PDB file of C-alpha atoms and ligand atoms in Angstrom:
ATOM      1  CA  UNK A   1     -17.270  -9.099   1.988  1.00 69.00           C
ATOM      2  CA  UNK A   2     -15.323  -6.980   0.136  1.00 88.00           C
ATOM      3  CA  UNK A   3     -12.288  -7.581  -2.296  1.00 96.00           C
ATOM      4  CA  UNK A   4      -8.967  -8.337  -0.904  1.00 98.00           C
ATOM      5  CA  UNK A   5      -6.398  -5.955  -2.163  1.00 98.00           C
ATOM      6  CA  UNK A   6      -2.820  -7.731  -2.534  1.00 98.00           C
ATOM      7  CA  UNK A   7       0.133  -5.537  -3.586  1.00 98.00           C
ATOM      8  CA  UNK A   8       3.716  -5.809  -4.171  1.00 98.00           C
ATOM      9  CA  UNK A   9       5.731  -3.134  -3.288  1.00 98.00           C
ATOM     10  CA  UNK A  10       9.127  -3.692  -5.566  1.00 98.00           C
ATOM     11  CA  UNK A  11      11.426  -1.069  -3.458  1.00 98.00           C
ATOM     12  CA  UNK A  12      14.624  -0.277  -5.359  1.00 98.00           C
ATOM     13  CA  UNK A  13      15.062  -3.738  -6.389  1.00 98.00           C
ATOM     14  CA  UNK A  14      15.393  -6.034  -9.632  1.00 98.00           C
ATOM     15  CA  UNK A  15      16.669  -4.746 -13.359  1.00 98.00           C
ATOM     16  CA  UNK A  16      14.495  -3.736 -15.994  1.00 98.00           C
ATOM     17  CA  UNK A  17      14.556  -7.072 -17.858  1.00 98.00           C
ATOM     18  CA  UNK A  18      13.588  -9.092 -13.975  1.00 98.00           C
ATOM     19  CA  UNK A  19      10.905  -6.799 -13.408  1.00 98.00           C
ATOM     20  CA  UNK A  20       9.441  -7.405 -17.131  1.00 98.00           C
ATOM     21  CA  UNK A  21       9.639 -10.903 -16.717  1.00 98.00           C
ATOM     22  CA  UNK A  22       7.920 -10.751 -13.040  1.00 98.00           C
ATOM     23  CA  UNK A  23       5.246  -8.544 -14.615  1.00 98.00           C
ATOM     24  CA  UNK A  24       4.630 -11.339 -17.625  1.00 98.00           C
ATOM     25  CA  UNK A  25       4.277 -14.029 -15.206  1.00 98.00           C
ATOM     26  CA  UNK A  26       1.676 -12.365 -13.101  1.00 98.00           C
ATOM     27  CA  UNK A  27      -0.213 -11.367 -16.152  1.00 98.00           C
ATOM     28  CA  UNK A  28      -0.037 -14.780 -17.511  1.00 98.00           C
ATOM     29  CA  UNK A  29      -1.119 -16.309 -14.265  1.00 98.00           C
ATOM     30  CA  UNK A  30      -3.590 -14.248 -13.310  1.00 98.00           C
ATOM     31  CA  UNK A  31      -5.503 -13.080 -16.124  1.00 97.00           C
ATOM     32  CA  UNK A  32      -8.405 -14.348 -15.467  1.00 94.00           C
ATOM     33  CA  UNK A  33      -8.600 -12.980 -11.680  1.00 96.00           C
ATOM     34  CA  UNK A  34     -11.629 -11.358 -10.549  1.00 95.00           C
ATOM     35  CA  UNK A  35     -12.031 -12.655  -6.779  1.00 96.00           C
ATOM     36  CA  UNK A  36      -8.970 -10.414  -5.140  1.00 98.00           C
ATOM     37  CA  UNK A  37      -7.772  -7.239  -6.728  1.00 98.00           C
ATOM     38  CA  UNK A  38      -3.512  -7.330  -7.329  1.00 98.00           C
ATOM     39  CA  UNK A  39      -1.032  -4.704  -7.777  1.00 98.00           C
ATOM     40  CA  UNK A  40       2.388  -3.828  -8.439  1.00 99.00           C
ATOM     41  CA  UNK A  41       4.277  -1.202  -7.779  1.00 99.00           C
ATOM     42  CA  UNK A  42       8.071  -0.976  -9.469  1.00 98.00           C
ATOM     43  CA  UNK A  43      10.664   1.753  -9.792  1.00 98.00           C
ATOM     44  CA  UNK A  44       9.425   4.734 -11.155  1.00 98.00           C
ATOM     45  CA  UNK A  45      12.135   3.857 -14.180  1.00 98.00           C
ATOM     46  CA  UNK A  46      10.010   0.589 -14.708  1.00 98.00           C
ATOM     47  CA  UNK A  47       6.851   1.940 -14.376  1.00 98.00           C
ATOM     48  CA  UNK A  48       6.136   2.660 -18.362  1.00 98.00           C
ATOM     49  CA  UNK A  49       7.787  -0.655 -19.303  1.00 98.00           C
ATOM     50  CA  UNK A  50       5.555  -2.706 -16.460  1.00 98.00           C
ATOM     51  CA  UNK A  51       2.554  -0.690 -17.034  1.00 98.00           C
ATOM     52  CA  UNK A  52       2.739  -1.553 -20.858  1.00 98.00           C
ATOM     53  CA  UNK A  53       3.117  -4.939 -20.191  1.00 98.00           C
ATOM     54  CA  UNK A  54       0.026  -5.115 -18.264  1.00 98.00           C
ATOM     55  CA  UNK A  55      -1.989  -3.094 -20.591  1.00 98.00           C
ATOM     56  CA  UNK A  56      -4.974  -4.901 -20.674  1.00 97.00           C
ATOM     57  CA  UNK A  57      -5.150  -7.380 -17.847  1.00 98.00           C
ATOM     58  CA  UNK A  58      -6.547  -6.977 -14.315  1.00 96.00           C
ATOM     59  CA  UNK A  59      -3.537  -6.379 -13.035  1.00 98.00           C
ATOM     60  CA  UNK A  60      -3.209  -2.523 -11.383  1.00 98.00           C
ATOM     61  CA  UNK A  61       0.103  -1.044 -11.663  1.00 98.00           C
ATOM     62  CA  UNK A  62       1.265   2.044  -8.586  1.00 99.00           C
ATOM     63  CA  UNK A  63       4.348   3.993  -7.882  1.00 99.00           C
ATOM     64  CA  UNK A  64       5.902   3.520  -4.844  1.00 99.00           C
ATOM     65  CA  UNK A  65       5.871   7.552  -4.133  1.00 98.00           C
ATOM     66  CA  UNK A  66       5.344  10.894  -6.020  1.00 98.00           C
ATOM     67  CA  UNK A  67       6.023  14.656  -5.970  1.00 98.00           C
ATOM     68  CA  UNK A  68       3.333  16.696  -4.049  1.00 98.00           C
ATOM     69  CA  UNK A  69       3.551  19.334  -6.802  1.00 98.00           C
ATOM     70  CA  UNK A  70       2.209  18.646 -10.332  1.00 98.00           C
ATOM     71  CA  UNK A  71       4.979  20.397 -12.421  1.00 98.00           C
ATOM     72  CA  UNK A  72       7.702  22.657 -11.935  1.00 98.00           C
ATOM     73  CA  UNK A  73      11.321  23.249 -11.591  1.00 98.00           C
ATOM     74  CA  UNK A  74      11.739  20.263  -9.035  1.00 98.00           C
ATOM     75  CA  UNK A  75      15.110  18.267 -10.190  1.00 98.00           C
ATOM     76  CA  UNK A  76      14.677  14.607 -10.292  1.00 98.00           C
ATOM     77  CA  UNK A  77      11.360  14.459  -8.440  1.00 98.00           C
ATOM     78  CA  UNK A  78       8.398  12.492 -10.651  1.00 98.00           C
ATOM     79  CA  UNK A  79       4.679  13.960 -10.363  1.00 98.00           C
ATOM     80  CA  UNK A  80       1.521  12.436  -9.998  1.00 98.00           C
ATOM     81  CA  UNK A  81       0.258  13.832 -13.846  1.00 98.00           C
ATOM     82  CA  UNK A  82       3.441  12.046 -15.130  1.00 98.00           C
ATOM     83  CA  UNK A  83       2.310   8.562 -13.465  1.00 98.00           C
ATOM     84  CA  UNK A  84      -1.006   8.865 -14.452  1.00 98.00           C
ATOM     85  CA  UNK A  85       0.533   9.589 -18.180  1.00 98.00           C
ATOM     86  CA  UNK A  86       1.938   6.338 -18.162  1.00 98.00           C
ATOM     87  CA  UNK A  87      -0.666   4.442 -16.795  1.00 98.00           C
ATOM     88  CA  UNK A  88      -0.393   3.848 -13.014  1.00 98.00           C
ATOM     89  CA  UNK A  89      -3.930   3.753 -11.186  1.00 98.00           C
ATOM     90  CA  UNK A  90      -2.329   3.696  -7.906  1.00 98.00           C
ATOM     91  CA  UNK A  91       0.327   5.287  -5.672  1.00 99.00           C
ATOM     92  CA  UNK A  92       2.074   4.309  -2.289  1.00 99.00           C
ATOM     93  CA  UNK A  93       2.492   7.590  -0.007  1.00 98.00           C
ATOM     94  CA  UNK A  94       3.985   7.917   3.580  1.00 98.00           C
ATOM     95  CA  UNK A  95       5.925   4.562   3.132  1.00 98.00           C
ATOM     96  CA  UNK A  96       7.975   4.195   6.337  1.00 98.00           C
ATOM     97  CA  UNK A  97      10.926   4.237   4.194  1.00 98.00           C
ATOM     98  CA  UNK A  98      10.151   7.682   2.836  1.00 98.00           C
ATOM     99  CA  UNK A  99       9.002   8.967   6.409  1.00 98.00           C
ATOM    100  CA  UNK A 100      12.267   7.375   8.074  1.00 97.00           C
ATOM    101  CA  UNK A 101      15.307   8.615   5.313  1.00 97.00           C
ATOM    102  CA  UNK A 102      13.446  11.297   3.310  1.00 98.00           C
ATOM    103  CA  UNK A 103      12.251  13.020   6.434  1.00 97.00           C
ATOM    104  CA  UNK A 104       8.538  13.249   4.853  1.00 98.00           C
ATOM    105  CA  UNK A 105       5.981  14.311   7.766  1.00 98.00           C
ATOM    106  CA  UNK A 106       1.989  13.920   8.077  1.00 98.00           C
ATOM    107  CA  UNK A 107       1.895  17.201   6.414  1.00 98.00           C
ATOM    108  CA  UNK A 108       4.257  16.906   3.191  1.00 98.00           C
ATOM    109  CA  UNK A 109       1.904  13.005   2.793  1.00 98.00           C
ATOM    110  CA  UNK A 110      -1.482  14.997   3.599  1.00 98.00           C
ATOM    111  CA  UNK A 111      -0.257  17.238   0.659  1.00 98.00           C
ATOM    112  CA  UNK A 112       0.738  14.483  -1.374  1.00 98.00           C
ATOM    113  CA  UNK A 113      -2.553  12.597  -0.825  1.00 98.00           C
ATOM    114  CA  UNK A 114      -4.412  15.930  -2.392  1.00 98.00           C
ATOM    115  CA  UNK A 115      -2.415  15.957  -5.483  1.00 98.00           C
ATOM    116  CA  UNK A 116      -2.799  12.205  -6.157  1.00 98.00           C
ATOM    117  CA  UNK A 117      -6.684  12.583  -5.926  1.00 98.00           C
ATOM    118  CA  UNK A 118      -6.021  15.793  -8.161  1.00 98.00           C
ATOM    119  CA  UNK A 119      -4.317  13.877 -10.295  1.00 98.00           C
ATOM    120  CA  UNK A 120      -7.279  11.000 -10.279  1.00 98.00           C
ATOM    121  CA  UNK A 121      -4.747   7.909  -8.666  1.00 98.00           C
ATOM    122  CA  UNK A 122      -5.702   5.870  -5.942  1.00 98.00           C
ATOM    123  CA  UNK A 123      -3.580   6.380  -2.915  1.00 98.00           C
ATOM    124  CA  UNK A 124      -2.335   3.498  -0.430  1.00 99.00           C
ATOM    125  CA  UNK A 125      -1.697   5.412   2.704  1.00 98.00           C
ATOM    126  CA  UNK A 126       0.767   3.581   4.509  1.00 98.00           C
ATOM    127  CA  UNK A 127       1.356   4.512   8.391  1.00 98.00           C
ATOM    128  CA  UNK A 128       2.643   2.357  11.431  1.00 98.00           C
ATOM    129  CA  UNK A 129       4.554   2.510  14.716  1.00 97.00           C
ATOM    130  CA  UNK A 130       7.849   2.026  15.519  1.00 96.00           C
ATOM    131  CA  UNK A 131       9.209  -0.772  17.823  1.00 95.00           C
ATOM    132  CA  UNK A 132      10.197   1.817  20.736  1.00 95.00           C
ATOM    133  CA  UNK A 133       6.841   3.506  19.922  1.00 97.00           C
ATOM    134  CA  UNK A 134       4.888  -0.149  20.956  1.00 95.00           C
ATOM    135  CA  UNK A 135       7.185  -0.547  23.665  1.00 94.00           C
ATOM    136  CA  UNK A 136       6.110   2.525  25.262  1.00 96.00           C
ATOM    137  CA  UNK A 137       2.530   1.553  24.414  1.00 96.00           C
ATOM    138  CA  UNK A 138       2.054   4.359  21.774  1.00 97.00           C
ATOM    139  CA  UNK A 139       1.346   2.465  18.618  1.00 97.00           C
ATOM    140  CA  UNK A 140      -2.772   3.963  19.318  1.00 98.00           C
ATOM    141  CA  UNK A 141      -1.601   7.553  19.463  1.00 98.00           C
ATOM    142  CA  UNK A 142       1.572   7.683  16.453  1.00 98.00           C
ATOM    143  CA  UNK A 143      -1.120   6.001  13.947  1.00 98.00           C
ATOM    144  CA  UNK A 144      -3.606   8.396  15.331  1.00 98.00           C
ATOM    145  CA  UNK A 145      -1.586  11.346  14.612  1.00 98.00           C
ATOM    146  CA  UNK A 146      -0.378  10.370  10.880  1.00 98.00           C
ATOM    147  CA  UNK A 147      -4.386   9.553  10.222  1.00 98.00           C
ATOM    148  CA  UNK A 148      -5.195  12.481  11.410  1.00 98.00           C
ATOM    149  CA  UNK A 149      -2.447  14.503  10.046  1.00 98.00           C
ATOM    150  CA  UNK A 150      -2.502  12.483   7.038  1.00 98.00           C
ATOM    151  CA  UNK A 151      -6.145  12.623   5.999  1.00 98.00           C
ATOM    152  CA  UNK A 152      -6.321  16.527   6.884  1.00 98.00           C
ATOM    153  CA  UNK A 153      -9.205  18.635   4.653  1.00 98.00           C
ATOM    154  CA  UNK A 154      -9.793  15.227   2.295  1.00 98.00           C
ATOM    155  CA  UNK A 155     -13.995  14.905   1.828  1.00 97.00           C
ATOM    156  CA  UNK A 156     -15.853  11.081   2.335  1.00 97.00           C
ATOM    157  CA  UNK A 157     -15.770  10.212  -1.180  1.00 96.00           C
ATOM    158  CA  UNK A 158     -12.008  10.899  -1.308  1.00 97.00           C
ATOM    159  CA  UNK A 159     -11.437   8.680   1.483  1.00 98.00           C
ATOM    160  CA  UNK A 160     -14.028   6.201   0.155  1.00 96.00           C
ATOM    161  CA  UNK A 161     -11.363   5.185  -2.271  1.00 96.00           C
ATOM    162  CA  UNK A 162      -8.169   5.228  -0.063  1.00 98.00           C
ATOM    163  CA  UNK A 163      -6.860   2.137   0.619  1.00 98.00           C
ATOM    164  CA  UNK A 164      -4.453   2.367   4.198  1.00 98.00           C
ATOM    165  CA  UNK A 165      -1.685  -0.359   4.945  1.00 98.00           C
ATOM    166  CA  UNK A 166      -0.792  -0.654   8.042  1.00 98.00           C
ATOM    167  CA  UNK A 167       2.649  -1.657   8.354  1.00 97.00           C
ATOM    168  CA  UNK A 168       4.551  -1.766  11.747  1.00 97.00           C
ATOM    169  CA  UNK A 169       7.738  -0.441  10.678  1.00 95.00           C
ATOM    170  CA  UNK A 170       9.820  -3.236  13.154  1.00 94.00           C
ATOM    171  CA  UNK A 171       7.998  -5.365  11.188  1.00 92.00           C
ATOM    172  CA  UNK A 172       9.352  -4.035   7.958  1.00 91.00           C
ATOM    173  CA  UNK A 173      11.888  -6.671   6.167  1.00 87.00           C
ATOM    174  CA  UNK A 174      12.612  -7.830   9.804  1.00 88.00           C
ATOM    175  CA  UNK A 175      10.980 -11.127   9.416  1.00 84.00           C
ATOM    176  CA  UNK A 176       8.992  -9.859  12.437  1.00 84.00           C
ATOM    177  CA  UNK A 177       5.212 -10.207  11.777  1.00 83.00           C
ATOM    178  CA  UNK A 178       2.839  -8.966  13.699  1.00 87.00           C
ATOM    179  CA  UNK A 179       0.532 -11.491  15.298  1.00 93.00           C
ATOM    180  CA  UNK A 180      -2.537 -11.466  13.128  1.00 95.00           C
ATOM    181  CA  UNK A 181      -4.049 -10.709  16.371  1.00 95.00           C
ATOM    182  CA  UNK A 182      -1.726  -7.564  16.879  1.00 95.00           C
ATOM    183  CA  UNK A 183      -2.254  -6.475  13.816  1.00 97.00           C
ATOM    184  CA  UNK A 184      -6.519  -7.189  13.627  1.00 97.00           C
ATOM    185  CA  UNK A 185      -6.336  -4.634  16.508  1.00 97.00           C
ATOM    186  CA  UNK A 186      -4.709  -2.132  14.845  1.00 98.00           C
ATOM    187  CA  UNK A 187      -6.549  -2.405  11.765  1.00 98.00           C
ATOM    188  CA  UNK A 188      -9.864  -2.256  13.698  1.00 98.00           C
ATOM    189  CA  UNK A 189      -8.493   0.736  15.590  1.00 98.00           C
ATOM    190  CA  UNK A 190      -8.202   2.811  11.817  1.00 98.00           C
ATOM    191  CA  UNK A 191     -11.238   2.062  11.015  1.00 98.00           C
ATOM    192  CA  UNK A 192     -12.866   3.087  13.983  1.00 98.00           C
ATOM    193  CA  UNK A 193     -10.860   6.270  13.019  1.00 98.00           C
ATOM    194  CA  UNK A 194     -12.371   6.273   9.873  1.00 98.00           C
ATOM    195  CA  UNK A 195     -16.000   6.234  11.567  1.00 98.00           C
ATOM    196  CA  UNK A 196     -15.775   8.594  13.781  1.00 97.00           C
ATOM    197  CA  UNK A 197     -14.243  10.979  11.030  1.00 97.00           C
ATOM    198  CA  UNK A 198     -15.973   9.920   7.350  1.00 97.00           C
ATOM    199  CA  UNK A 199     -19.010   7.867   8.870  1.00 97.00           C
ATOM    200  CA  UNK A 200     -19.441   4.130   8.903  1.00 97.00           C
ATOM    201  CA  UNK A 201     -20.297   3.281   5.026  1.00 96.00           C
ATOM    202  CA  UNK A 202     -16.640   4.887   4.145  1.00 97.00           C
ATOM    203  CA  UNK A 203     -15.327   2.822   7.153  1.00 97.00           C
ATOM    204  CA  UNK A 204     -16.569  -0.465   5.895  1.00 96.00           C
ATOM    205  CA  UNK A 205     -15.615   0.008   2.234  1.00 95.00           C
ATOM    206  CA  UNK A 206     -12.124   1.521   2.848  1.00 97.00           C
ATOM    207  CA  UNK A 207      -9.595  -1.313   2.529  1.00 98.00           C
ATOM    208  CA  UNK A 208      -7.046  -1.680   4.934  1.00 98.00           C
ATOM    209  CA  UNK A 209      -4.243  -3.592   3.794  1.00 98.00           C
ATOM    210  CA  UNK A 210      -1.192  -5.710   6.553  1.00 97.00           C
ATOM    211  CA  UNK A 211       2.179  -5.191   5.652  1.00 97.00           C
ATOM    212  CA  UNK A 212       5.615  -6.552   7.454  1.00 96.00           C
ATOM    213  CA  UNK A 213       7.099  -9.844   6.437  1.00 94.00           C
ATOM    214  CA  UNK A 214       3.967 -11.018   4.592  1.00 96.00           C
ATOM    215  CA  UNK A 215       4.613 -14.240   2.922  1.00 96.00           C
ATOM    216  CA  UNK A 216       3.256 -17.714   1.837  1.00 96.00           C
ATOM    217  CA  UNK A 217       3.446 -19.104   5.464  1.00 96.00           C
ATOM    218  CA  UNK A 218       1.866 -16.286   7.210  1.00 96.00           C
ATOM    219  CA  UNK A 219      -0.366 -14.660   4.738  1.00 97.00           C
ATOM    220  CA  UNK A 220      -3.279 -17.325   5.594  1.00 97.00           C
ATOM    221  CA  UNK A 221      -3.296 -16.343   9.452  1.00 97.00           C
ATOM    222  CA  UNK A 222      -2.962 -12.598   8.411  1.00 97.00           C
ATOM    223  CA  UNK A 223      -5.214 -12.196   5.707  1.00 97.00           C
ATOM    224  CA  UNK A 224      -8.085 -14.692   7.664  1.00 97.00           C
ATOM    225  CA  UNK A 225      -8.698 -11.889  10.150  1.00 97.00           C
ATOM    226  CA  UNK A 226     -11.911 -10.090  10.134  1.00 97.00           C
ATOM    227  CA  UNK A 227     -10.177  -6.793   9.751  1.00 98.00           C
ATOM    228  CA  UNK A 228      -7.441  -7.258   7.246  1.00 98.00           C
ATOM    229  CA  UNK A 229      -8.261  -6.417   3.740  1.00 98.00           C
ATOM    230  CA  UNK A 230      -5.059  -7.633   1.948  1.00 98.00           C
ATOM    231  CA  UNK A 231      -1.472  -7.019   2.045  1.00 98.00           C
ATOM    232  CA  UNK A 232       1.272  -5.027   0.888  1.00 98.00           C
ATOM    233  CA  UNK A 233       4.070  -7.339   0.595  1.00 98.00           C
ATOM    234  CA  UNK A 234       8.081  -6.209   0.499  1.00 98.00           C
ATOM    235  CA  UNK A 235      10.334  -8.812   0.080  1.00 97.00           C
ATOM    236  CA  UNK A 236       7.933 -11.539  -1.145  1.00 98.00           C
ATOM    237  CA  UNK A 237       6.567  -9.702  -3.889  1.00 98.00           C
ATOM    238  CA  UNK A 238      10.027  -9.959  -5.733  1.00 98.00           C
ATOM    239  CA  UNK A 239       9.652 -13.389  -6.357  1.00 98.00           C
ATOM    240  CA  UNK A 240       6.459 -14.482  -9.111  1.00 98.00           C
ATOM    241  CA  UNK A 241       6.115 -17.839  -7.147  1.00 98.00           C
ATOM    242  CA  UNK A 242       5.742 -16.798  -3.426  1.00 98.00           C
ATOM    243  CA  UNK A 243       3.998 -13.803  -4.220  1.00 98.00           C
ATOM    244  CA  UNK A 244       1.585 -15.810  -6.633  1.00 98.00           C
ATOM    245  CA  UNK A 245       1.770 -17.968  -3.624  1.00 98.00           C
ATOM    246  CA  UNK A 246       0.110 -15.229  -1.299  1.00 98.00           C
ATOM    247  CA  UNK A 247      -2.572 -14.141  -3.825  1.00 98.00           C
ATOM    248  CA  UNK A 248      -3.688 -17.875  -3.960  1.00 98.00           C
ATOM    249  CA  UNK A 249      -4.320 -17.491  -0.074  1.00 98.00           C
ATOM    250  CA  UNK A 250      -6.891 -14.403  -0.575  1.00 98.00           C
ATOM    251  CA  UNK A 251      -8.537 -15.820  -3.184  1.00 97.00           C
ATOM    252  CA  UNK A 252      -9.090 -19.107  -1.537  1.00 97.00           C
ATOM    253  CA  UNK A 253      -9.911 -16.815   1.831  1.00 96.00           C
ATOM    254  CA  UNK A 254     -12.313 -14.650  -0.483  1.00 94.00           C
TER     255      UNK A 254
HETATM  256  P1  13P B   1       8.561  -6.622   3.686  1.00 85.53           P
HETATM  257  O1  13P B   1       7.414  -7.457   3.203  1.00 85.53           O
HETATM  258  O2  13P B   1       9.828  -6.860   2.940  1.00 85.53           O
HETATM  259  O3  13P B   1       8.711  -6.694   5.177  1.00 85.53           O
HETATM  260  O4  13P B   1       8.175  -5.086   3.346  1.00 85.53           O
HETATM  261  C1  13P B   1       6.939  -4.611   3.710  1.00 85.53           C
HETATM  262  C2  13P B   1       6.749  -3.274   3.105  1.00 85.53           C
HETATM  263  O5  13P B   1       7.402  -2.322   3.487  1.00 85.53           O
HETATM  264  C3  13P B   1       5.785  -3.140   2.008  1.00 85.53           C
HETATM  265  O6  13P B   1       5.560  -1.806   1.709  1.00 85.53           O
END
């Protein structure tokens, strides 16, 4: 079985001395993890702060989005060389957020996804349907399209180390979940994506993370499907006790 991967997504939330003192309190509580891989992914104003903090413990630290160009006369964007600099192994790209108000499409992520390989960070794809998009029984064909889109000209051993959250965006700090049944079909419909595109050993090691109103009370029934890899958790990640909360649920799952 392979590792679960639980991440926090921050957003554009907490001050520079809250997010230092979530990022002790992980460190201190999970330094000796090895069963379920964690991550955190602050501000980009945070990120040096946070990723010095963690220095040193298991503890992976991502940026919640990035330029797709690696320098250049771009005001106010941050590139992929940059969060690498300061030590981020990770990167979130195609977040509904950035998809829904920064009008980023399949192609501006695919060419996003090619830097952050360039640039040797791990990408979590994120892609999911909207709730007029289920309604009308199209939540196959929109997550199609951005994998397709998405994953354009990227080679097996690329892939082999994305990680993909699905994350219905009516789901999305709704308080909505997804049945774990809802979303196990979902997540076994990317990866038969994945198969038919990279071949079944990238299928089975790509990890393919729930994300939508994760917390303590659901994470067990989420994260105990056959098909869900981990989580990428909002609003519960902003707290060290309920998202501590969820990572004692993979590892006792793992
Ligand atoms: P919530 O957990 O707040 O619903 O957010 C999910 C999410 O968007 C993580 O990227």
């Amino acid at each position: 079985m392979k590792k679960q991967f639980i991440a926090g997504n921050w957003k554009m939330n907490l001050t520079l001395e809250e997010a230092g003192n979530l990022a002790k309190r992980l460190r201190d509580e999970l330094a000796n993890i090895n069963k379920v891989d964690v991550g955190v992914c602050p501000s980009f104003i945070f990120l040096r702060d946070v990723c010095k903090i963690l220095q040193g413990s298991k503890i992976y630290v991502g940026a919640q989005n990035m330029y797709l160009e690696k320098s250049g006369a771009f005001t106010g964007e941050v590139s992929g060389v940059m969060l690498k600099d300061v030590g981020c192994t990770h990167v979130i790209i195609g977040h509904s957020e950035r998809r829904m108000f920064f009008q980023e499409t399949n192609s501006i992520i695919n060419s996003k996804l090619k830097t952050a390989y360039s640039c040797d960070l791990n990408p979590i794809l994120c892609v999911g349907e909207k709730q007029e998009e289920r309604d009308a029984d199209k939540t196959e064909e929109v997550v199609g399209i951005q994998l397709s889109e998405g994953l354009d000209g990227l080679t097996s051993e690329q892939v082999e180390r994305l990680t993909i959250a699905y994350e219905p965006v009516w789901a999305i700090g709704t308080g909505k979940t997804a049945t774990p049944e809802q979303a196990n079909e979902v997540h076994a419909y990317i990866r038969g994506i994945i198969e038919n595109r990279y071949g079944k050993d990238v299928a089975q090691s790509i990890r393919i993370q729930y994300g939508g109103s994760v917390k303590s009370s659901n994470a067990e029934e989420l994260l105990g499907q056959p098909e869900i890899d981990g989580a990428l958790v909002g609003g519960a990640s902003l707290d060290s006790d309920s998202f501590l909360d969820i990572v004692s649920v993979a590892i006792k799952l793992s």
